[in-house]
XYZ file of N, CA and C in Angstrom:
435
model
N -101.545 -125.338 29.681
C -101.387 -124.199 30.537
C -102.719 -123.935 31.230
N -102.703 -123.833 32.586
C -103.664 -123.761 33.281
C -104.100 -122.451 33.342
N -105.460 -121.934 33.891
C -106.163 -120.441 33.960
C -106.174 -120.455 35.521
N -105.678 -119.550 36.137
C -105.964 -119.387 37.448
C -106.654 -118.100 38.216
N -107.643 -118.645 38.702
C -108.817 -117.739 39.437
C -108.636 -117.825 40.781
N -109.110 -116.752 40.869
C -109.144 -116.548 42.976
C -110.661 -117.053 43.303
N -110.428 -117.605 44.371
C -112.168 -118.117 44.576
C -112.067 -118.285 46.081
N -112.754 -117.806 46.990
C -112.964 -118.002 48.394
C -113.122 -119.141 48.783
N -112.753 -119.414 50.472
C -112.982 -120.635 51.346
C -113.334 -120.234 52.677
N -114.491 -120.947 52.890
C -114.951 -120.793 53.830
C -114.813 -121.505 55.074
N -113.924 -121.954 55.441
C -113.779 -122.683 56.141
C -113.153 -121.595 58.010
N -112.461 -120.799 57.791
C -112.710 -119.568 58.917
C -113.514 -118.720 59.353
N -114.873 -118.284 58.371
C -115.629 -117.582 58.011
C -115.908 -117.022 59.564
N -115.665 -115.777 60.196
C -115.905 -115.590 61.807
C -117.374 -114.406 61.144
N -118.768 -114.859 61.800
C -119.837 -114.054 62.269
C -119.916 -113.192 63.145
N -120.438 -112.313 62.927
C -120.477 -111.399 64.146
C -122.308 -111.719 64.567
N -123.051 -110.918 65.904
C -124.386 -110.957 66.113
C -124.832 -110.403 64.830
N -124.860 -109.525 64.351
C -125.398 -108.714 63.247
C -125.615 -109.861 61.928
N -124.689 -110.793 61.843
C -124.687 -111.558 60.527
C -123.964 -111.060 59.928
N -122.526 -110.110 60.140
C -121.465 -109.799 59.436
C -120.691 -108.922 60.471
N -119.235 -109.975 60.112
C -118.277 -109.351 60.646
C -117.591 -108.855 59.803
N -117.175 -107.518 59.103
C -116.506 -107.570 58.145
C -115.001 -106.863 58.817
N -114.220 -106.685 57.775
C -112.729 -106.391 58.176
C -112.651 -104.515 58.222
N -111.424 -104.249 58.387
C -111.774 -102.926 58.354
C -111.341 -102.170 56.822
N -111.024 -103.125 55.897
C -111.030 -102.610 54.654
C -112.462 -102.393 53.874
N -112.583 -101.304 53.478
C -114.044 -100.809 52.882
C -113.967 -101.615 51.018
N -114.841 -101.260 50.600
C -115.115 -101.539 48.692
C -114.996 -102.804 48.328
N -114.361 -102.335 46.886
C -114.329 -103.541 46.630
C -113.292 -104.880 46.865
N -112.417 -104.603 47.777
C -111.267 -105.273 48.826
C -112.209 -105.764 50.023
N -113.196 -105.465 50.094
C -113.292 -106.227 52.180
C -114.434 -107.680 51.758
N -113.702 -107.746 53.112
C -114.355 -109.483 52.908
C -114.157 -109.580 54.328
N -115.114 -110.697 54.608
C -115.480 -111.077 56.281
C -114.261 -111.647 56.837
N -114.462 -111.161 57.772
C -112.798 -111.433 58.361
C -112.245 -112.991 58.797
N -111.446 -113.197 58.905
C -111.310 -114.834 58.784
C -111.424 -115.351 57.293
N -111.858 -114.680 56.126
C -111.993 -115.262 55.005
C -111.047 -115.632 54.202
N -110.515 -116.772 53.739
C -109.206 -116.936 53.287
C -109.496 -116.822 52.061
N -108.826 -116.735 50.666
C -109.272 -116.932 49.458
C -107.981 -117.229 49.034
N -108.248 -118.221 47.806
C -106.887 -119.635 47.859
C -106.797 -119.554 45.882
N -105.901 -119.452 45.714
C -106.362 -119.928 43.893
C -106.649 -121.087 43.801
N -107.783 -121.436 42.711
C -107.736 -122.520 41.802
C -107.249 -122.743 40.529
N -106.648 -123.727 40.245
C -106.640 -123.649 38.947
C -107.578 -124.394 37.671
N -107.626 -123.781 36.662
C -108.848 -124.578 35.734
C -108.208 -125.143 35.076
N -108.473 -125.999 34.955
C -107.544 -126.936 33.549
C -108.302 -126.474 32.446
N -107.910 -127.078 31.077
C -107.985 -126.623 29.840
C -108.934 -128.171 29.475
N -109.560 -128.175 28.543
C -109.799 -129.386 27.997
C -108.812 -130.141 27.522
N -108.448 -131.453 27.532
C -107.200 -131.933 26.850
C -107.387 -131.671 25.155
N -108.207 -132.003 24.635
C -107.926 -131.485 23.536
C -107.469 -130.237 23.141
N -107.736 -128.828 23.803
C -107.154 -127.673 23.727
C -106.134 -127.963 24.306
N -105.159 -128.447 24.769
C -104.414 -128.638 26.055
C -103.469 -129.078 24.978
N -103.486 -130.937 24.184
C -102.830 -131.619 23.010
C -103.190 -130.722 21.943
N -103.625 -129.900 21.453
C -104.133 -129.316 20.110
C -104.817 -130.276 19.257
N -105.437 -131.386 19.638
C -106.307 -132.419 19.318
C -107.607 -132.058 18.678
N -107.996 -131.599 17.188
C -109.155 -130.961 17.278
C -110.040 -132.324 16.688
N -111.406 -132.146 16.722
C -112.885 -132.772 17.457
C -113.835 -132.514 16.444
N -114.628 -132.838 15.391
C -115.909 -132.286 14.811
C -116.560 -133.358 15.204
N -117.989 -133.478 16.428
C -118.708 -134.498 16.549
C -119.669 -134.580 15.572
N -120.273 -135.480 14.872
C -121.652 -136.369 14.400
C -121.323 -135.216 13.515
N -120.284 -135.747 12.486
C -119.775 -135.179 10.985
C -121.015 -135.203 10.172
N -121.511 -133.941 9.551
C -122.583 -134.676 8.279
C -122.379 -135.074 7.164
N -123.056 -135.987 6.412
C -122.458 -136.865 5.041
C -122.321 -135.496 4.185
N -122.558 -134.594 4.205
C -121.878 -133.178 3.490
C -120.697 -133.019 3.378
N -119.884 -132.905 4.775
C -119.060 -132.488 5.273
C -118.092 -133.736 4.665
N -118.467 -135.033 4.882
C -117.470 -136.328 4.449
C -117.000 -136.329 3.024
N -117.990 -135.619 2.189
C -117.765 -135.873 1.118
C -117.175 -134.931 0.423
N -117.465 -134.106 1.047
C -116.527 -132.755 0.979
C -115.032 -132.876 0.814
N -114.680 -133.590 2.044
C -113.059 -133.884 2.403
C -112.502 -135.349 1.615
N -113.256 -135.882 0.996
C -113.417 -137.201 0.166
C -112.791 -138.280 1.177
N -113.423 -138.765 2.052
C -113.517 -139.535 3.204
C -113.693 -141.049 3.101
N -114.694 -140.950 1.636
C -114.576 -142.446 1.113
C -113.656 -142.550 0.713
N -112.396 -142.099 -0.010
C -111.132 -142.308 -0.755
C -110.290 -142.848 -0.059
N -110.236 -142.419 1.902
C -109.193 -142.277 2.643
C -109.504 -143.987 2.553
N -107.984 -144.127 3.665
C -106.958 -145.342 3.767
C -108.241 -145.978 5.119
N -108.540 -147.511 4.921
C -109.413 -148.086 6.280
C -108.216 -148.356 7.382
N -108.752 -148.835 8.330
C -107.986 -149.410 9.114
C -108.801 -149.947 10.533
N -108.648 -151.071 11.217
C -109.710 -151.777 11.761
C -108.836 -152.760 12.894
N -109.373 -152.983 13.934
C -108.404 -153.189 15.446
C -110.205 -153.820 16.164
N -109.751 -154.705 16.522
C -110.739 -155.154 18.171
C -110.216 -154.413 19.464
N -110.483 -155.110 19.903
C -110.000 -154.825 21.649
C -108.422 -154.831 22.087
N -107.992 -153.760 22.016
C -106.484 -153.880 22.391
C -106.174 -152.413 23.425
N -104.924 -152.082 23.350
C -104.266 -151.001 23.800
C -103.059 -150.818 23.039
N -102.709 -149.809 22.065
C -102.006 -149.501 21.459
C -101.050 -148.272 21.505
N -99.783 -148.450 21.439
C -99.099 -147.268 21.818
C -98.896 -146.162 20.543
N -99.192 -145.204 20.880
C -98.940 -144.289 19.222
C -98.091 -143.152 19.586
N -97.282 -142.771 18.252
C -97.002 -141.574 17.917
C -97.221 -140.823 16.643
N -97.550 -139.578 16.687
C -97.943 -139.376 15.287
C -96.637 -138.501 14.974
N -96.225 -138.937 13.266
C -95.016 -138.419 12.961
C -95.373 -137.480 11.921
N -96.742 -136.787 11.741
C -97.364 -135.968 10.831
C -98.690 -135.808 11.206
N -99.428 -134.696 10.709
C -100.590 -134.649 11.213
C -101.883 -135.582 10.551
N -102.887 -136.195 11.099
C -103.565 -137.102 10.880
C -105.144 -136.727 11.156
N -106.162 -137.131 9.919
C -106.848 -136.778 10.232
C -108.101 -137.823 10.368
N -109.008 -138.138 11.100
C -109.511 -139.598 11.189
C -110.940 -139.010 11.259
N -111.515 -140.095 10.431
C -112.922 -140.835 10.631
C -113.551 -141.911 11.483
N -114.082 -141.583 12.465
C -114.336 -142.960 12.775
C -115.856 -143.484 12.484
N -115.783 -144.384 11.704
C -117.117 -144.981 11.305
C -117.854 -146.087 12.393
N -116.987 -147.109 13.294
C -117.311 -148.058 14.295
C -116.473 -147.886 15.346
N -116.974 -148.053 16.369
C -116.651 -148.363 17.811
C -115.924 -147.081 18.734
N -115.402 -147.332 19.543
C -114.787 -145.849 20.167
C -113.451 -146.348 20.587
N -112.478 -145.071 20.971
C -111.430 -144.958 21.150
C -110.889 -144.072 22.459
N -110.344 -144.289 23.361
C -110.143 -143.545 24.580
C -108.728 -143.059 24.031
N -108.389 -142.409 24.151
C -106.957 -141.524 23.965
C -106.082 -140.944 24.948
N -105.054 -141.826 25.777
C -104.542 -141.154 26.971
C -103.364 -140.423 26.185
N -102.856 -138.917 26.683
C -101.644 -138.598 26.267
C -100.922 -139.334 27.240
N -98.763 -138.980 26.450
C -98.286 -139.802 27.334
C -98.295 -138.696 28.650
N -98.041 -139.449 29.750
C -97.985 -138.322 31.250
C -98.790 -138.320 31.561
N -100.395 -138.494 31.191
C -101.670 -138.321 31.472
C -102.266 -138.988 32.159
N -102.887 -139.201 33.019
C -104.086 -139.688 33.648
C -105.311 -139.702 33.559
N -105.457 -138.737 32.318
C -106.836 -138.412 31.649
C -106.921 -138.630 30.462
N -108.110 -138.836 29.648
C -108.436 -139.392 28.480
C -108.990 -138.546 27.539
N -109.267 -138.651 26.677
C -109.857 -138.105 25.475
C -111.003 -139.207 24.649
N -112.187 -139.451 24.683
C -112.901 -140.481 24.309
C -113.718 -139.975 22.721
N -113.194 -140.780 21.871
C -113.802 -140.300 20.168
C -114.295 -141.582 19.895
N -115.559 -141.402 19.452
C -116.915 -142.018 18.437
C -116.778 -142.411 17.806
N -118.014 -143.388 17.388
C -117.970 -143.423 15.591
C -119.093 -141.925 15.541
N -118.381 -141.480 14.333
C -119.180 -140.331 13.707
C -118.148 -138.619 13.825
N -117.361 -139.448 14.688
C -116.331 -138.220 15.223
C -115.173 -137.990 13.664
N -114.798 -136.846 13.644
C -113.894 -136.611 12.990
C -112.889 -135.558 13.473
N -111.635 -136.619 13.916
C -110.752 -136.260 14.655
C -109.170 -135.490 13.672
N -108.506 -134.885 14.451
C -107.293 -134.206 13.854
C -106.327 -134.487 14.975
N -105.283 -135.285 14.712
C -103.763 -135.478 15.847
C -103.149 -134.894 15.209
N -102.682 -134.039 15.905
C -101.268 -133.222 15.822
C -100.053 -133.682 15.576
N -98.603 -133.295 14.296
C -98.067 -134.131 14.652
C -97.090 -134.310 15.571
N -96.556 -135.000 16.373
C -95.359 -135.149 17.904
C -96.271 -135.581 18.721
N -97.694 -135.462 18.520
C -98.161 -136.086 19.792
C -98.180 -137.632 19.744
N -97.807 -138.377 21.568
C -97.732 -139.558 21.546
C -98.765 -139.621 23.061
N -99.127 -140.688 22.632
C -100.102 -141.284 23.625
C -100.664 -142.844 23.805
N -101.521 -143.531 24.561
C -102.200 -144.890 24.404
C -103.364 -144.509 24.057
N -103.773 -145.556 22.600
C -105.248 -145.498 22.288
C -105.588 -147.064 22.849
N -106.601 -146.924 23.382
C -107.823 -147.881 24.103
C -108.075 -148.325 23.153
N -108.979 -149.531 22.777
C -110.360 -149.865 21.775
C -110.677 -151.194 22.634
N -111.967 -150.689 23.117
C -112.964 -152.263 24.211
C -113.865 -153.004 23.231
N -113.622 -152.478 21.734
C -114.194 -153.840 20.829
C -114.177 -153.421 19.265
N -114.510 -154.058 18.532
C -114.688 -153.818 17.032
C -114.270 -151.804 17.141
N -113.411 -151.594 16.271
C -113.160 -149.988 15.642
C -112.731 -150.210 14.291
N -113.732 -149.408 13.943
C -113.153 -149.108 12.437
C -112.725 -147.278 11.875
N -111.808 -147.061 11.448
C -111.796 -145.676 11.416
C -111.337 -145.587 9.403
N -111.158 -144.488 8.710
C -110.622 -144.249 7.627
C -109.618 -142.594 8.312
N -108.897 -142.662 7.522
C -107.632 -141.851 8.074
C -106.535 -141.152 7.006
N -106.529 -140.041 6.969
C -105.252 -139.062 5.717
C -104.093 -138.516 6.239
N -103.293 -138.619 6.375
C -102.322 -137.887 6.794
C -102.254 -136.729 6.118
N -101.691 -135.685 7.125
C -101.851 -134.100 6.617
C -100.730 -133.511 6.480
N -100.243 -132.434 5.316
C -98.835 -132.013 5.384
C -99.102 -130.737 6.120
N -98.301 -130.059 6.950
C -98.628 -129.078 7.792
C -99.443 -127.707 7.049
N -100.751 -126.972 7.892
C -101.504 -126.137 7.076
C -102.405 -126.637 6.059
N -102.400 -127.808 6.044
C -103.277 -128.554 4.905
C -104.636 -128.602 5.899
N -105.838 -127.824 5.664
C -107.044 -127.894 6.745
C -108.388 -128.859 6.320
């Protein structure tokens, strides 16, 4: 869901000699006449967007905390892989990186080694890998944090 703001364009902007032509509305409504103002919209980060949550450059505190050495390995070169997650998942990545397109998307999501990632579960998307990845990984029963 997008945030939408009003933001001016200047592209009519009419001067008067003075260096302002303004309109005949006074306060905080007037604006130079000819001034169009258009919405934009902001996008969201995709991860707020997928509910994809992110802890970058995890500390060995934090790993051992969640017992990270215990979790399941799993290890891929260079491919493109199609995923869906059918539960929530929570990943380590120890080597290489991972681009993350949702499906519909045109935009990516790019995770580290050192990243410790959370997929939601229903989300489906293509994961990238341009060489050696190694990740460790738990599946989560819902509310399990």
């Amino acid at each position: 869901m997008a945030s939408v703001i009003m933001a001016p364009t200047f592209s009519s902007l009419s001067v008067s000699r003075n260096g302002r032509d303004w309109s005949e509305r006074s306060g905080a409504n007037a604006q130079p006449r000819g001034m169009k103002v258009k919405a934009m919209r902001v996008e969201k980060p995709l991860e707020e967007l997928y509910q994809v949550r992110v802890e970058r450059k995890v500390s060995q505190e934090r790993l051992a905390e969640l017992g990270v050495s215990r979790w399941s390995m799993w290890k891929t070169g260079k491919c493109k892989l199609p995923w869906d997650w059918q539960v929530d998942q929570l990943v380590y990545i120890e080597e290489g990186e991972v681009r993350v397109v949702p499906e519909g998307s045109q935009q990516y999501m790019q995770f580290v080694a050192g990243d410790l990632v959370r997929y939601p579960k229903w989300l489906e998307a293509d994961l990238w890998f341009n060489g050696p990845y190694q990740e460790r990984y738990s599946f989560r029963a819902y509310g399990d944090d």
